[in-house]
Every structure is written in structure tokens, then in C-alpha cells.
mmCIF file of C-alpha atoms in Angstrom:
data_model
loop_
_atom_site.group_PDB
_atom_site.id
_atom_site.type_symbol
_atom_site.label_atom_id
_atom_site.label_comp_id
_atom_site.label_asym_id
_atom_site.label_seq_id
_atom_site.Cartn_x
_atom_site.Cartn_y
_atom_site.Cartn_z
ATOM 1 C CA GLU A 1 61.116 -95.538 52.493
ATOM 2 C CA THR A 2 57.540 -95.138 53.588
ATOM 3 C CA GLY A 3 55.492 -96.430 56.491
ATOM 4 C CA VAL A 4 57.091 -98.534 59.191
ATOM 5 C CA THR A 5 60.237 -100.536 58.476
ATOM 6 C CA GLN A 6 61.900 -103.191 60.596
ATOM 7 C CA THR A 7 65.352 -104.737 60.402
ATOM 8 C CA PRO A 8 66.421 -107.429 60.276
ATOM 9 C CA ARG A 9 63.497 -109.380 58.837
ATOM 10 C CA HIS A 10 64.917 -112.661 60.136
ATOM 11 C CA LEU A 11 67.271 -113.304 63.049
ATOM 12 C CA VAL A 12 68.684 -116.515 64.482
ATOM 13 C CA MET A 13 70.580 -116.229 67.745
ATOM 14 C CA GLY A 14 71.945 -118.391 70.500
ATOM 15 C CA MET A 15 70.890 -117.985 74.100
ATOM 16 C CA THR A 16 74.129 -116.220 75.014
ATOM 17 C CA ASN A 17 74.092 -113.723 72.147
ATOM 18 C CA LYS A 18 73.216 -110.035 72.289
ATOM 19 C CA LYS A 19 71.333 -108.579 69.360
ATOM 20 C CA SER A 20 69.070 -105.619 68.604
ATOM 21 C CA LEU A 21 65.925 -105.189 66.552
ATOM 22 C CA LYS A 22 65.378 -101.867 64.831
ATOM 23 C CA CYS A 23 62.172 -100.104 63.884
ATOM 24 C CA GLU A 24 61.836 -96.866 61.965
ATOM 25 C CA GLN A 25 58.675 -94.963 61.102
ATOM 26 C CA HIS A 26 58.440 -92.355 58.346
ATOM 27 C CA LEU A 27 54.946 -91.149 59.226
ATOM 28 C CA GLY A 28 55.671 -88.320 61.643
ATOM 29 C CA HIS A 29 54.019 -90.255 64.465
ATOM 30 C CA ASN A 30 54.600 -89.659 68.169
ATOM 31 C CA ALA A 31 53.833 -93.098 69.629
ATOM 32 C CA MET A 32 55.604 -96.400 68.952
ATOM 33 C CA TYR A 33 54.920 -99.936 70.125
ATOM 34 C CA TRP A 34 56.559 -103.365 70.340
ATOM 35 C CA TYR A 35 54.378 -106.475 70.081
ATOM 36 C CA LYS A 36 55.217 -110.169 70.308
ATOM 37 C CA GLN A 37 53.303 -112.576 68.067
ATOM 38 C CA SER A 38 53.632 -116.254 68.952
ATOM 39 C CA ALA A 39 51.870 -119.164 67.313
ATOM 40 C CA LYS A 40 48.470 -119.963 68.832
ATOM 41 C CA LYS A 41 48.557 -116.923 71.154
ATOM 42 C CA PRO A 42 47.050 -113.443 70.898
ATOM 43 C CA LEU A 43 49.248 -110.515 70.054
ATOM 44 C CA GLU A 44 51.059 -109.392 73.196
ATOM 45 C CA LEU A 45 51.805 -105.720 73.730
ATOM 46 C CA MET A 46 55.298 -105.417 75.184
ATOM 47 C CA PHE A 47 56.200 -101.733 75.320
ATOM 48 C CA VAL A 48 54.708 -98.371 74.418
ATOM 49 C CA TYR A 49 56.584 -95.128 73.899
ATOM 50 C CA SER A 50 54.958 -91.741 73.528
ATOM 51 C CA LEU A 51 57.130 -88.761 72.636
ATOM 52 C CA GLU A 52 60.185 -90.904 73.401
ATOM 53 C CA GLU A 53 59.006 -91.660 76.935
ATOM 54 C CA ARG A 54 58.091 -95.197 77.932
ATOM 55 C CA VAL A 55 54.465 -95.176 79.060
ATOM 56 C CA GLU A 56 53.759 -98.899 79.160
ATOM 57 C CA ASN A 57 55.789 -101.928 80.148
ATOM 58 C CA ASN A 58 53.660 -105.030 80.305
ATOM 59 C CA SER A 59 55.634 -107.204 82.715
ATOM 60 C CA VAL A 60 58.198 -108.039 80.077
ATOM 61 C CA PRO A 61 61.324 -109.917 81.273
ATOM 62 C CA SER A 62 64.419 -107.769 81.658
ATOM 63 C CA ARG A 63 66.199 -109.736 78.918
ATOM 64 C CA PHE A 64 64.186 -107.477 76.577
ATOM 65 C CA SER A 65 65.305 -103.857 76.783
ATOM 66 C CA PRO A 66 63.654 -101.163 74.644
ATOM 67 C CA GLU A 67 65.190 -97.887 73.573
ATOM 68 C CA CYS A 68 63.567 -94.922 71.854
ATOM 69 C CA PRO A 69 66.222 -92.307 70.990
ATOM 70 C CA ASN A 70 63.775 -90.151 69.009
ATOM 71 C CA SER A 71 60.200 -90.282 67.809
ATOM 72 C CA SER A 72 61.163 -92.015 64.541
ATOM 73 C CA HIS A 73 63.265 -94.864 65.899
ATOM 74 C CA LEU A 74 62.624 -97.705 68.301
ATOM 75 C CA PHE A 75 64.978 -100.500 69.269
ATOM 76 C CA LEU A 76 64.551 -103.743 71.151
ATOM 77 C CA HIS A 77 67.797 -104.974 72.674
ATOM 78 C CA LEU A 78 67.958 -108.707 73.319
ATOM 79 C CA HIS A 79 70.276 -110.645 75.615
ATOM 80 C CA THR A 80 70.324 -114.132 77.129
ATOM 81 C CA LEU A 81 67.058 -115.073 75.487
ATOM 82 C CA GLN A 82 65.259 -118.379 75.892
ATOM 83 C CA PRO A 83 63.917 -120.660 73.137
ATOM 84 C CA GLU A 84 60.356 -119.686 74.126
ATOM 85 C CA ASP A 85 61.187 -116.134 73.069
ATOM 86 C CA SER A 86 61.178 -117.288 69.454
ATOM 87 C CA ALA A 87 58.370 -115.353 67.781
ATOM 88 C CA LEU A 88 57.523 -112.611 65.304
ATOM 89 C CA TYR A 89 58.255 -109.205 66.817
ATOM 90 C CA LEU A 90 56.133 -106.437 65.387
ATOM 91 C CA CYS A 91 56.670 -102.725 65.658
ATOM 92 C CA ALA A 92 53.843 -100.230 65.217
ATOM 93 C CA SER A 93 53.333 -96.485 65.384
ATOM 94 C CA SER A 94 50.402 -94.122 65.794
ATOM 95 C CA SER A 95 49.972 -90.391 65.613
ATOM 96 C CA GLY A 96 49.397 -89.931 69.332
ATOM 97 C CA LEU A 97 46.652 -87.413 68.604
ATOM 98 C CA ALA A 98 43.293 -87.833 70.298
ATOM 99 C CA GLY A 99 40.816 -89.558 68.004
ATOM 100 C CA TYR A 100 43.478 -90.819 65.585
ATOM 101 C CA ASN A 101 44.036 -94.223 67.089
ATOM 102 C CA GLU A 102 44.957 -96.344 64.073
ATOM 103 C CA GLN A 103 48.259 -98.164 64.474
ATOM 104 C CA PHE A 104 50.502 -98.794 61.490
ATOM 105 C CA PHE A 105 52.566 -101.964 61.628
ATOM 106 C CA GLY A 106 55.914 -102.943 60.218
ATOM 107 C CA PRO A 107 56.512 -106.327 58.560
ATOM 108 C CA GLY A 108 58.061 -107.809 61.689
ATOM 109 C CA THR A 109 61.295 -109.559 62.617
ATOM 110 C CA ARG A 110 61.087 -113.359 62.752
ATOM 111 C CA LEU A 111 63.312 -114.307 65.714
ATOM 112 C CA THR A 112 64.544 -117.832 66.355
ATOM 113 C CA VAL A 113 66.427 -118.560 69.589
ATOM 114 C CA LEU A 114 68.455 -121.753 69.536
ATOM 115 C CA GLY B 1 39.542 -105.334 81.682
ATOM 116 C CA ASN B 2 38.678 -104.860 78.033
ATOM 117 C CA SER B 3 38.711 -107.933 75.851
ATOM 118 C CA VAL B 4 37.914 -109.198 72.363
ATOM 119 C CA THR B 5 36.592 -112.620 71.429
ATOM 120 C CA GLN B 6 36.560 -113.735 67.822
ATOM 121 C CA MET B 7 35.570 -117.011 66.250
ATOM 122 C CA GLU B 8 38.193 -119.713 66.227
ATOM 123 C CA GLY B 9 39.522 -120.745 62.883
ATOM 124 C CA PRO B 10 40.608 -121.921 60.563
ATOM 125 C CA VAL B 11 37.900 -121.021 58.085
ATOM 126 C CA THR B 12 38.055 -122.565 54.612
ATOM 127 C CA LEU B 13 35.801 -121.305 51.829
ATOM 128 C CA SER B 14 35.479 -121.636 48.110
ATOM 129 C CA GLU B 15 35.935 -118.597 45.896
ATOM 130 C CA GLU B 16 32.822 -116.367 45.706
ATOM 131 C CA ALA B 17 31.414 -117.740 48.988
ATOM 132 C CA PHE B 18 29.979 -115.453 51.667
ATOM 133 C CA LEU B 19 32.231 -114.748 54.637
ATOM 134 C CA THR B 20 31.346 -113.942 58.227
ATOM 135 C CA ILE B 21 33.891 -113.786 61.032
ATOM 136 C CA ASN B 22 32.273 -113.110 64.391
ATOM 137 C CA CYS B 23 33.755 -110.695 66.904
ATOM 138 C CA THR B 24 32.360 -109.632 70.267
ATOM 139 C CA TYR B 25 33.933 -107.354 72.805
ATOM 140 C CA THR B 26 33.843 -106.355 76.447
ATOM 141 C CA ALA B 27 34.734 -102.774 77.204
ATOM 142 C CA THR B 28 34.077 -99.874 79.498
ATOM 143 C CA GLY B 29 33.439 -96.585 77.807
ATOM 144 C CA TYR B 30 33.219 -96.188 74.055
ATOM 145 C CA PRO B 31 36.155 -97.806 72.302
ATOM 146 C CA SER B 32 36.875 -97.696 68.595
ATOM 147 C CA LEU B 33 36.724 -101.066 66.852
ATOM 148 C CA PHE B 34 39.028 -102.375 64.149
ATOM 149 C CA TRP B 35 39.637 -105.250 61.812
ATOM 150 C CA TYR B 36 43.251 -105.853 60.867
ATOM 151 C CA VAL B 37 44.480 -108.328 58.249
ATOM 152 C CA GLN B 38 47.818 -110.130 58.141
ATOM 153 C CA TYR B 39 48.897 -111.662 54.843
ATOM 154 C CA PRO B 40 51.542 -114.415 54.917
ATOM 155 C CA GLY B 41 54.979 -113.090 55.809
ATOM 156 C CA GLU B 42 53.754 -109.565 56.500
ATOM 157 C CA GLY B 43 52.772 -107.338 59.395
ATOM 158 C CA LEU B 44 49.232 -106.297 60.224
ATOM 159 C CA GLN B 45 47.339 -103.864 58.006
ATOM 160 C CA LEU B 46 44.237 -101.949 58.993
ATOM 161 C CA LEU B 47 41.294 -103.286 56.998
ATOM 162 C CA LEU B 48 38.496 -101.130 58.410
ATOM 163 C CA LYS B 49 37.434 -99.292 61.532
ATOM 164 C CA ALA B 50 34.379 -97.833 63.274
ATOM 165 C CA THR B 51 34.547 -95.223 65.983
ATOM 166 C CA LYS B 52 31.016 -95.112 67.392
ATOM 167 C CA ALA B 53 27.839 -97.137 67.687
ATOM 168 C CA ASP B 54 26.035 -97.919 64.403
ATOM 169 C CA ASP B 55 29.048 -96.841 62.333
ATOM 170 C CA LYS B 56 29.810 -99.161 59.428
ATOM 171 C CA GLY B 57 33.405 -99.594 58.367
ATOM 172 C CA SER B 58 34.066 -100.823 54.845
ATOM 173 C CA ASN B 59 37.041 -101.506 52.600
ATOM 174 C CA LYS B 60 37.852 -103.843 49.690
ATOM 175 C CA GLY B 61 34.350 -105.355 49.828
ATOM 176 C CA PHE B 62 34.590 -106.098 53.552
ATOM 177 C CA GLU B 63 32.111 -104.541 55.988
ATOM 178 C CA ALA B 64 31.563 -104.489 59.741
ATOM 179 C CA THR B 65 28.997 -102.586 61.810
ATOM 180 C CA TYR B 66 29.590 -101.389 65.373
ATOM 181 C CA ARG B 67 26.672 -102.900 67.336
ATOM 182 C CA LYS B 68 26.637 -101.559 70.870
ATOM 183 C CA GLU B 69 23.492 -103.433 71.873
ATOM 184 C CA THR B 70 25.095 -106.791 71.089
ATOM 185 C CA THR B 71 28.711 -105.644 71.684
ATOM 186 C CA SER B 72 29.662 -107.052 68.306
ATOM 187 C CA PHE B 73 31.674 -106.088 65.230
ATOM 188 C CA HIS B 74 31.282 -108.995 62.827
ATOM 189 C CA LEU B 75 33.278 -108.959 59.591
ATOM 190 C CA GLU B 76 31.444 -109.819 56.358
ATOM 191 C CA LYS B 77 32.213 -110.066 52.667
ATOM 192 C CA GLY B 78 29.734 -111.095 50.038
ATOM 193 C CA SER B 79 32.114 -112.863 47.666
ATOM 194 C CA VAL B 80 35.612 -113.861 48.786
ATOM 195 C CA GLN B 81 38.609 -114.254 46.498
ATOM 196 C CA VAL B 82 41.715 -116.410 46.768
ATOM 197 C CA SER B 83 43.682 -113.227 47.489
ATOM 198 C CA ASP B 84 41.644 -112.731 50.696
ATOM 199 C CA SER B 85 43.422 -115.706 52.278
ATOM 200 C CA ALA B 86 45.021 -114.263 55.407
ATOM 201 C CA VAL B 87 44.645 -114.014 59.168
ATOM 202 C CA TYR B 88 42.029 -111.522 60.378
ATOM 203 C CA PHE B 89 42.220 -109.814 63.769
ATOM 204 C CA CYS B 90 39.446 -107.961 65.554
ATOM 205 C CA ALA B 91 40.653 -105.261 67.949
ATOM 206 C CA LEU B 92 39.429 -102.440 70.143
ATOM 207 C CA SER B 93 41.146 -99.303 71.318
ATOM 208 C CA ASP B 94 41.859 -98.885 74.963
ATOM 209 C CA ASP B 95 42.935 -95.484 76.194
ATOM 210 C CA GLY B 96 46.659 -95.499 76.617
ATOM 211 C CA ARG B 97 48.710 -93.026 78.559
ATOM 212 C CA GLY B 98 50.575 -90.006 77.345
ATOM 213 C CA GLY B 99 48.873 -89.792 73.966
ATOM 214 C CA SER B 100 49.358 -93.429 73.030
ATOM 215 C CA GLU B 101 46.564 -95.840 72.219
ATOM 216 C CA LYS B 102 46.544 -99.441 73.313
ATOM 217 C CA LEU B 103 44.891 -101.966 71.054
ATOM 218 C CA VAL B 104 43.392 -105.131 72.513
ATOM 219 C CA PHE B 105 43.398 -107.899 69.903
ATOM 220 C CA GLY B 106 41.445 -111.077 69.433
ATOM 221 C CA LYS B 107 43.352 -114.291 68.749
ATOM 222 C CA GLY B 108 42.956 -114.054 64.987
ATOM 223 C CA THR B 109 41.029 -116.147 62.472
ATOM 224 C CA LYS B 110 42.850 -117.780 59.607
ATOM 225 C CA LEU B 111 40.918 -117.709 56.339
ATOM 226 C CA THR B 112 41.806 -119.895 53.372
ATOM 227 C CA VAL B 113 39.948 -119.385 50.106
ATOM 228 C CA ASN B 114 40.235 -122.143 47.528
ATOM 229 C CA PRO B 115 39.779 -121.585 43.782
#
């Protein structure tokens, strides 16, 4: 595997379910990101981790809970979601080195909340 | 705060037409500027970037020049192909904390190229 991978690619869940999204990067990067992409809205940055420490939390509801056990893996734990949380969730990584600010994105998980 | 404004889509062109997608930004300091492309069913891919004023980023026939005087980073291609159909996002870097980099994105412009 190369680049940034995300699983599952598609997820349908009820409002009372608990599920997790997984992201893995094979690039040796130190920073990882979760974004939400909804129709007709700009990309929303949700969380940022640098060296496994959360450095950004953009007023995201507590029903979204991130976890970064090591610099290669990032999870987004979901519970009691709402239908308006249906969106494409994108993971990205970057080197974390000054001047190397390109982010590499995974293919996303298409989430539908019923 | 920093922001990016790009032209609203959708944009529909015929093959071999000239493409311009406008992007302007508001920022303090000296951000890097990016164009990302998202093909159907995929994540975002970096198309090109420019890190300082007057830099020109280029890739796959696409070009954009970092214009500090007009705070712009317009995307251009001389002759589009059907395979260029995608959503294009303009973005700027915003210093993150702890070695991370925040990207501020525009809303995206959907391009459809017809044969």
C-alpha cells in the first residue's frame, strides 16, 4: 500500500450505532488531519494531529471522537450521529516539516446516517 | 482570518477550449498557494503549488501564478480534455501548531469538459 488509505470506503449507519473510520498513511509523515466534505459547502477541517498529539479541534461535536495511536494511524470514532452528519470524510497527512506543507489525501469514506 | 474565494461553478467547456478558474485570497503573512483536484469518487490530489510571490506552479498543462499585488492565483489551461472533468479547489496554507499546516480551501469549482 502506498499513500493514504481509508477504510471503509462506504458506511451506512443508524443514529444509535457506533462505528469507526480508519486512516493509514505510508509516507512517514508526522501530521494527520480529518476533514468533512458536504455537498455545497467548503471543506471543513475537523481535527489535526501532530506527532500523535491533537493540536486542533475545530468546535466539532463530541459525537465525533478522534484517536491517533501512532503517527501512521488515525481513527474517527462515531456515535449517536445525526442525518446531517452524512458526508464524505477525508483523511490527509503532511510531513510536519517547515516549508513542506503539501497535504496528501486519502480517497475518503462516504458516510450515510439514516 | 485567512480566506479563499474562487469562482462559482459549474463550468462547462468543449474539448480544446481555454480554461480559467479565478481564485483570490485574503491572508496575513506569506502563505503558500495550492490548486487541488478531485476526480469523481476520489480524494483530493495536489495539482500545483506556489510558495512565494511571482512563482508559477505548473503540472499536466495547468498553470497558476502567485500574484501578491492582486492577491490572486488563477488556474489556467490552454486546451482542456474530457479527462480534466473534476472539481478544482484553490487553497492557502495557514500556519498550524506543532508542526502541522492548516489549509484553507475555497468552495470548489466543478468543471465538465464535453467531447
